[in-house]
Short mmCIF file of C-alpha atoms in Angstrom, two decimals:
data_model
loop_
_atom_site.label_atom_id
_atom_site.label_comp_id
_atom_site.label_asym_id
_atom_site.label_seq_id
_atom_site.Cartn_x
_atom_site.Cartn_y
_atom_site.Cartn_z
CA UNK A 1 8.16 -15.98 -1.82
CA UNK A 2 9.48 -13.99 1.19
CA UNK A 3 12.82 -13.12 -0.42
CA UNK A 4 10.91 -11.78 -3.44
CA UNK A 5 8.47 -9.84 -1.28
CA UNK A 6 11.35 -8.27 0.62
CA UNK A 7 13.10 -7.59 -2.69
CA UNK A 8 10.01 -5.62 -3.70
CA UNK A 9 10.05 -3.71 -0.42
CA UNK A 10 13.68 -2.79 -1.06
CA UNK A 11 12.75 -1.56 -4.52
CA UNK A 12 9.94 0.58 -3.07
CA UNK A 13 12.33 2.03 -0.48
CA UNK A 14 14.63 2.95 -3.37
CA UNK A 15 11.72 4.82 -4.94
CA UNK A 16 11.01 6.53 -1.61
CA UNK A 17 14.61 7.74 -1.62
CA UNK A 18 13.95 9.35 -5.02
CA UNK A 19 10.80 11.06 -3.77
CA UNK A 20 12.85 12.52 -0.93
CA UNK A 21 15.42 13.73 -3.42
CA UNK A 22 12.61 15.32 -5.48
CA UNK A 23 11.21 16.97 -2.35
CA UNK A 24 14.62 18.49 -1.60
CA UNK A 25 14.93 19.79 -5.17
CA UNK A 26 11.37 21.20 -5.04
CA UNK A 27 12.18 23.10 -1.84
CA UNK A 28 15.38 24.47 -3.35
CA UNK A 29 13.57 25.60 -6.53
CA UNK A 30 10.88 27.31 -4.45
CA UNK A 31 13.43 28.69 -1.96
CA UNK A 32 11.96 27.25 1.22
CA UNK A 33 13.62 25.22 3.95
CA UNK A 34 13.39 21.53 2.90
CA UNK A 35 12.96 20.32 6.48
CA UNK A 36 9.50 21.93 6.45
CA UNK A 37 8.36 18.73 4.73
CA UNK A 38 9.11 16.66 7.83
CA UNK A 39 6.22 18.22 9.76
CA UNK A 40 3.58 18.10 7.00
CA UNK A 41 0.61 15.81 7.53
CA UNK A 42 -2.72 15.12 5.82
CA UNK A 43 -4.80 15.16 9.01
CA UNK A 44 -3.94 16.55 12.46
CA UNK A 45 -4.22 13.09 14.02
CA UNK A 46 -2.12 11.31 11.41
CA UNK A 47 1.66 10.89 11.51
CA UNK A 48 3.69 13.73 10.02
CA UNK A 49 5.82 13.05 6.95
CA UNK A 50 9.02 12.23 8.87
CA UNK A 51 7.24 9.61 10.94
CA UNK A 52 5.55 8.12 7.87
CA UNK A 53 9.01 7.61 6.33
CA UNK A 54 10.48 6.28 9.57
CA UNK A 55 7.58 3.87 10.02
CA UNK A 56 7.76 2.58 6.45
CA UNK A 57 11.45 1.84 7.09
CA UNK A 58 10.77 0.23 10.47
CA UNK A 59 7.97 -1.94 9.13
CA UNK A 60 10.34 -3.48 6.59
CA UNK A 61 13.25 -3.67 9.03
CA UNK A 62 11.28 -5.27 11.87
CA UNK A 63 9.46 -7.65 9.54
CA UNK A 64 12.80 -8.98 8.30
CA UNK A 65 14.03 -9.27 11.87
CA UNK A 66 10.89 -11.05 13.14
CA UNK A 67 10.61 -13.44 10.19
CA UNK A 68 14.24 -14.52 10.44
CA UNK A 69 14.69 -14.45 14.21
CA UNK A 70 17.66 -12.08 13.89
CA UNK A 71 17.48 -9.19 16.30
CA UNK A 72 17.45 -5.78 14.62
CA UNK A 73 19.85 -3.14 15.98
CA UNK A 74 18.19 -0.24 17.82
CA UNK A 75 17.04 2.57 15.52
CA UNK A 76 16.31 5.97 17.05
CA UNK A 77 13.88 8.32 15.25
CA UNK A 78 16.20 11.32 15.24
CA UNK A 79 16.04 12.56 11.64
CA UNK A 80 15.72 16.35 11.30
CA UNK A 81 16.40 16.85 7.58
CA UNK A 82 15.52 15.37 4.21
CA UNK A 83 19.12 14.19 3.88
CA UNK A 84 18.91 12.37 7.20
CA UNK A 85 15.66 10.72 6.13
CA UNK A 86 17.37 9.61 2.91
CA UNK A 87 20.16 8.09 4.99
CA UNK A 88 17.54 6.26 7.09
CA UNK A 89 15.93 4.83 3.95
CA UNK A 90 19.28 3.85 2.46
CA UNK A 91 20.36 2.30 5.75
CA UNK A 92 17.18 0.21 5.79
CA UNK A 93 17.90 -1.08 2.29
CA UNK A 94 21.45 -1.92 3.38
CA UNK A 95 20.08 -3.77 6.41
CA UNK A 96 17.70 -5.80 4.22
CA UNK A 97 20.58 -6.55 1.86
CA UNK A 98 22.21 -8.45 4.71
CA UNK A 99 19.63 -11.26 4.61
CA UNK A 100 19.92 -14.35 2.43
CA UNK A 101 17.01 -16.33 0.98
CA UNK A 102 17.84 -19.13 3.41
CA UNK A 103 17.30 -16.76 6.34
CA UNK A 104 13.57 -16.81 5.48
CA UNK A 105 13.23 -20.61 5.29
CA UNK A 106 11.24 -20.86 8.52
CA UNK A 107 9.51 -17.49 8.17
CA UNK A 108 5.94 -18.74 7.62
CA UNK A 109 5.78 -20.79 10.82
CA UNK A 110 7.78 -18.54 13.12
CA UNK A 111 5.89 -17.19 16.15
CA UNK A 112 5.78 -13.40 16.02
CA UNK A 113 4.79 -10.94 18.71
CA UNK A 114 5.44 -7.35 19.66
CA UNK A 115 5.10 -5.48 22.96
CA UNK A 116 1.80 -3.73 22.13
CA UNK A 117 0.09 -7.09 21.47
CA UNK A 118 0.21 -7.90 25.23
CA UNK A 119 1.37 -11.47 24.77
CA UNK A 120 -0.74 -12.32 21.73
CA UNK A 121 1.08 -13.93 18.83
CA UNK A 122 0.75 -14.42 15.09
CA UNK A 123 2.37 -16.91 12.74
CA UNK A 124 5.02 -15.39 10.50
CA UNK A 125 2.79 -15.92 7.46
CA UNK A 126 -0.23 -14.19 9.02
CA UNK A 127 1.91 -11.41 10.46
CA UNK A 128 3.55 -10.67 7.13
CA UNK A 129 0.38 -10.72 5.03
CA UNK A 130 -2.08 -9.12 7.46
CA UNK A 131 0.20 -6.67 9.27
CA UNK A 132 3.65 -5.99 7.84
CA UNK A 133 2.84 -5.76 4.13
CA UNK A 134 -0.31 -3.58 4.46
CA UNK A 135 1.44 -1.34 7.02
CA UNK A 136 4.50 -0.98 4.80
CA UNK A 137 2.41 0.17 1.85
CA UNK A 138 0.26 2.34 4.13
CA UNK A 139 3.19 4.43 5.34
CA UNK A 140 4.98 4.35 1.98
CA UNK A 141 1.86 5.63 0.20
CA UNK A 142 1.16 8.26 2.86
CA UNK A 143 4.74 9.51 2.38
CA UNK A 144 4.05 9.79 -1.35
CA UNK A 145 0.61 11.37 -0.86
CA UNK A 146 1.92 14.05 1.51
CA UNK A 147 4.53 15.10 -1.06
CA UNK A 148 1.96 15.12 -3.88
CA UNK A 149 -0.45 17.12 -1.75
CA UNK A 150 2.37 19.64 -1.14
CA UNK A 151 2.95 20.02 -4.87
CA UNK A 152 6.05 17.88 -5.45
CA UNK A 153 5.94 16.66 -9.03
CA UNK A 154 5.75 12.87 -8.84
CA UNK A 155 3.72 10.35 -10.81
CA UNK A 156 2.79 6.70 -10.83
CA UNK A 157 6.05 5.75 -12.53
CA UNK A 158 7.97 7.30 -9.65
CA UNK A 159 5.85 5.22 -7.31
CA UNK A 160 6.26 1.88 -9.08
CA UNK A 161 9.78 2.29 -10.44
CA UNK A 162 11.04 0.28 -13.41
CA UNK A 163 9.14 -2.91 -14.25
CA UNK A 164 10.61 -6.28 -15.28
CA UNK A 165 9.04 -6.14 -18.73
CA UNK A 166 10.07 -8.11 -21.78
CA UNK A 167 10.09 -6.33 -25.14
CA UNK A 168 7.35 -7.05 -27.68
CA UNK A 169 8.27 -9.93 -29.99
CA UNK B 1 0.88 -17.91 -1.88
CA UNK B 2 -1.40 -16.26 -4.49
CA UNK B 3 -4.64 -17.52 -2.90
CA UNK B 4 -3.50 -16.06 0.42
CA UNK B 5 -2.43 -12.78 -1.19
CA UNK B 6 -5.82 -12.47 -2.88
CA UNK B 7 -7.49 -13.42 0.40
CA UNK B 8 -5.71 -10.45 1.96
CA UNK B 9 -6.87 -8.18 -0.89
CA UNK B 10 -10.45 -9.33 -0.25
CA UNK B 11 -10.05 -8.51 3.43
CA UNK B 12 -8.74 -5.04 2.58
CA UNK B 13 -11.67 -4.46 0.22
CA UNK B 14 -13.97 -5.39 3.09
CA UNK B 15 -12.27 -2.69 5.18
CA UNK B 16 -12.69 -0.22 2.30
CA UNK B 17 -16.41 -0.97 2.36
CA UNK B 18 -16.45 0.02 6.04
CA UNK B 19 -14.63 3.27 5.32
CA UNK B 20 -17.27 4.08 2.72
CA UNK B 21 -19.96 3.34 5.28
CA UNK B 22 -18.21 5.64 7.76
CA UNK B 23 -17.97 8.37 5.10
CA UNK B 24 -21.73 8.14 4.50
CA UNK B 25 -22.45 8.36 8.22
CA UNK B 26 -20.05 11.32 8.55
CA UNK B 27 -21.87 13.18 5.76
CA UNK B 28 -25.24 12.46 7.35
CA UNK B 29 -24.06 13.68 10.78
CA UNK B 30 -22.68 16.86 9.22
CA UNK B 31 -25.70 17.30 6.93
CA UNK B 32 -23.89 17.41 3.60
CA UNK B 33 -24.48 15.42 0.45
CA UNK B 34 -22.39 12.20 0.76
CA UNK B 35 -21.60 12.10 -2.96
CA UNK B 36 -19.40 15.17 -2.44
CA UNK B 37 -16.74 12.69 -1.32
CA UNK B 38 -16.54 11.19 -4.81
CA UNK B 39 -14.88 14.32 -6.22
CA UNK B 40 -12.40 14.97 -3.42
CA UNK B 41 -8.72 14.59 -4.23
CA UNK B 42 -5.40 15.31 -2.52
CA UNK B 43 -3.79 17.01 -5.53
CA UNK B 44 -5.40 18.46 -8.66
CA UNK B 45 -3.54 15.98 -10.87
CA UNK B 46 -4.35 12.91 -8.78
CA UNK B 47 -7.42 10.71 -9.16
CA UNK B 48 -10.51 11.81 -7.26
CA UNK B 49 -11.86 9.57 -4.51
CA UNK B 50 -14.33 7.68 -6.72
CA UNK B 51 -11.60 6.74 -9.17
CA UNK B 52 -9.25 5.71 -6.37
CA UNK B 53 -11.90 3.27 -5.14
CA UNK B 54 -12.70 2.06 -8.66
CA UNK B 55 -9.01 1.54 -9.43
CA UNK B 56 -8.36 -0.36 -6.20
CA UNK B 57 -11.22 -2.68 -7.19
CA UNK B 58 -10.02 -3.03 -10.76
CA UNK B 59 -6.45 -3.74 -9.74
CA UNK B 60 -7.61 -6.73 -7.69
CA UNK B 61 -10.18 -7.85 -10.28
CA UNK B 62 -7.84 -7.65 -13.27
CA UNK B 63 -4.95 -9.24 -11.37
CA UNK B 64 -7.14 -12.26 -10.60
CA UNK B 65 -8.24 -12.38 -14.22
CA UNK B 66 -4.73 -12.09 -15.65
CA UNK B 67 -3.13 -14.56 -13.23
CA UNK B 68 -5.77 -17.23 -13.89
CA UNK B 69 -6.40 -16.62 -17.59
CA UNK B 70 -10.12 -16.16 -16.96
CA UNK B 71 -11.53 -13.13 -18.73
CA UNK B 72 -13.10 -10.57 -16.39
CA UNK B 73 -16.54 -9.25 -17.31
CA UNK B 74 -16.64 -5.60 -18.45
CA UNK B 75 -16.89 -3.12 -15.57
CA UNK B 76 -18.02 0.44 -16.36
CA UNK B 77 -16.96 3.27 -14.01
CA UNK B 78 -20.46 4.65 -13.50
CA UNK B 79 -20.74 5.06 -9.73
CA UNK B 80 -22.31 8.35 -8.62
CA UNK B 81 -22.96 7.70 -4.92
CA UNK B 82 -21.28 6.20 -1.88
CA UNK B 83 -23.81 3.35 -1.98
CA UNK B 84 -22.89 2.57 -5.58
CA UNK B 85 -19.20 2.57 -4.68
CA UNK B 86 -19.97 0.15 -1.85
CA UNK B 87 -21.76 -2.10 -4.34
CA UNK B 88 -18.69 -1.94 -6.61
CA UNK B 89 -16.41 -2.99 -3.75
CA UNK B 90 -18.77 -5.77 -2.65
CA UNK B 91 -19.10 -6.96 -6.24
CA UNK B 92 -15.33 -7.13 -6.54
CA UNK B 93 -15.11 -9.28 -3.40
CA UNK B 94 -17.85 -11.54 -4.82
CA UNK B 95 -15.91 -11.82 -8.09
CA UNK B 96 -12.73 -12.80 -6.22
CA UNK B 97 -14.73 -15.34 -4.22
CA UNK B 98 -15.37 -17.16 -7.49
CA UNK B 99 -11.74 -18.30 -7.80
CA UNK B 100 -10.35 -21.49 -6.31
CA UNK B 101 -6.78 -22.02 -5.14
CA UNK B 102 -6.23 -24.31 -8.13
CA UNK B 103 -7.10 -21.45 -10.49
CA UNK B 104 -3.80 -19.82 -9.47
CA UNK B 105 -1.61 -22.92 -10.01
CA UNK B 106 0.06 -21.49 -13.13
CA UNK B 107 -0.07 -17.86 -12.01
CA UNK B 108 3.67 -17.28 -11.53
CA UNK B 109 4.65 -18.29 -15.07
CA UNK B 110 1.67 -16.92 -16.98
CA UNK B 111 2.50 -14.22 -19.55
CA UNK B 112 0.73 -10.98 -18.65
CA UNK B 113 0.24 -7.86 -20.74
CA UNK B 114 -2.17 -4.95 -20.99
CA UNK B 115 -2.95 -2.51 -23.81
CA UNK B 116 -0.91 0.40 -22.46
CA UNK B 117 2.27 -1.73 -22.42
CA UNK B 118 2.35 -1.73 -26.24
CA UNK B 119 3.15 -5.41 -26.60
CA UNK B 120 5.55 -5.69 -23.67
CA UNK B 121 4.92 -8.56 -21.26
CA UNK B 122 5.64 -9.55 -17.68
CA UNK B 123 5.60 -12.92 -15.99
CA UNK B 124 2.67 -13.40 -13.64
CA UNK B 125 5.04 -13.37 -10.66
CA UNK B 126 6.71 -10.09 -11.67
CA UNK B 127 3.39 -8.50 -12.63
CA UNK B 128 1.80 -9.36 -9.32
CA UNK B 129 4.69 -8.25 -7.11
CA UNK B 130 5.90 -5.19 -9.03
CA UNK B 131 2.62 -3.88 -10.42
CA UNK B 132 -0.64 -5.31 -9.07
CA UNK B 133 0.17 -5.44 -5.36
CA UNK B 134 1.80 -1.99 -5.07
CA UNK B 135 -0.96 -0.44 -7.20
CA UNK B 136 -3.67 -2.09 -5.13
CA UNK B 137 -2.26 -0.68 -1.91
CA UNK B 138 -1.58 2.68 -3.57
CA UNK B 139 -5.23 3.25 -4.50
CA UNK B 140 -6.55 1.62 -1.33
CA UNK B 141 -4.38 3.89 0.84
CA UNK B 142 -5.23 6.99 -1.19
CA UNK B 143 -8.93 6.20 -0.67
CA UNK B 144 -8.27 6.02 3.06
CA UNK B 145 -6.07 9.15 3.08
CA UNK B 146 -8.67 11.25 1.23
CA UNK B 147 -11.31 10.34 3.82
CA UNK B 148 -8.95 11.05 6.72
CA UNK B 149 -7.96 14.38 5.15
CA UNK B 150 -11.67 15.24 4.91
CA UNK B 151 -12.18 14.52 8.61
CA UNK B 152 -13.77 11.07 8.59
CA UNK B 153 -12.89 9.37 11.85
CA UNK B 154 -10.86 6.29 10.92
CA UNK B 155 -7.76 4.76 12.44
CA UNK B 156 -5.15 2.12 11.79
CA UNK B 157 -7.42 -0.64 13.08
CA UNK B 158 -10.00 0.32 10.47
CA UNK B 159 -7.27 0.06 7.88
CA UNK B 160 -5.87 -3.31 8.93
CA UNK B 161 -9.06 -4.99 10.14
CA UNK B 162 -9.01 -7.90 12.59
CA UNK B 163 -5.73 -9.82 12.87
CA UNK B 164 -5.30 -13.61 13.13
CA UNK B 165 -3.82 -13.41 16.62
CA UNK B 166 -3.57 -16.20 19.15
CA UNK B 167 -4.28 -15.38 22.78
CA UNK B 168 -1.41 -15.16 25.26
CA UNK B 169 -0.66 -18.51 26.90
#
C-alpha cells in the first residue's frame, strides 16, 4: 500500500505544480508581481503560501525518508519566486521517484521519530496514517485554498487531477 | 489497510467535531449568532462552510458504502446550526463504527461508480486513493481553514489530534 500512497502524493504534487503555473499566469494577466503570492496567508498566525508549499513537499520527502530508513539530503527553504517553488515541487517528485516498492517493505514496523518529539517514537504505520498523510493534505489544501481565495481560477478537477476511470461498457 | 484508513477518517471527524465546538464557543464569546459560520466561504465560487462539513462527512460515508457494497441510508443536507452540523459529524462516525474489518475484504477490487461519472467506473483501490481520500482531506481542511480565517483559535494539534506515540526510553 505504501508505494501506492506515495504514488498518489506524487500525483498531488504534480497538480500543485500546475496550480503554481496558474498562479504565475494569473499574476501576468493582472500585471502584478507573481512573488506576491509567496507571502499570502489565510490567517496571520498560519503559514504563508511559500511555507505551505515547502511543508507539503517536506512532508512527502521526509515521510519517504523515514519509512525507508534512507536519509534525505538537506533542503533549505530559500525559494523567492513561483518558479523556484515549482522547482522545489518538481525536485520533490524526482526525489520520490528514486524509491522502489521494495524500499517500503519494512515501512509499517520501522521506528520513527523527529527532533520535536523529544525522544518519543511512532511506528511507521501510525506515523504515516496519523501524521504524514493528514499533514501532507493539510498543507497541499492550504496551498490550493490560498490561491482560490486570491482569485486564481482553479477547480476540483485541478485538485484531483485525472482519475483512473474505465469507460462505460 | 482500509479499516485503518477509515479509522483515521473517524479520528479526523472527531477533530472536526471539536472545531465546531470551538466555533460555537468563539461566537458566544464574541456575541454573534453561531450559525453565521455556516455561510462563510473563502472564495465566492467555493462551497460555504456548512457544505464543506457536509461533504467531508459524505465523502467518508459514501466511500465506506461503496467499498463494502452496503447501501448508505439517504442523508439530506438540512443542517442550519453548528449543533446540527455536530450531530451530522457524530452520526457519520457512528455510521462508520457499524463496519467491521471483514466488510472491507473485497474493497480493492470492487467496481465503483457514481451518477456524475456517466457510466465510467473505478476499482475500489483507485477510487479510494485518487478520489475519496483526497476529497475527504480537501473538505476537512477547507472546514478548518474557513474557521481559522474567521479567527477561531485552532492549531495543528487540533487538526491532527492525539498521536499514537511511545514514550522515550
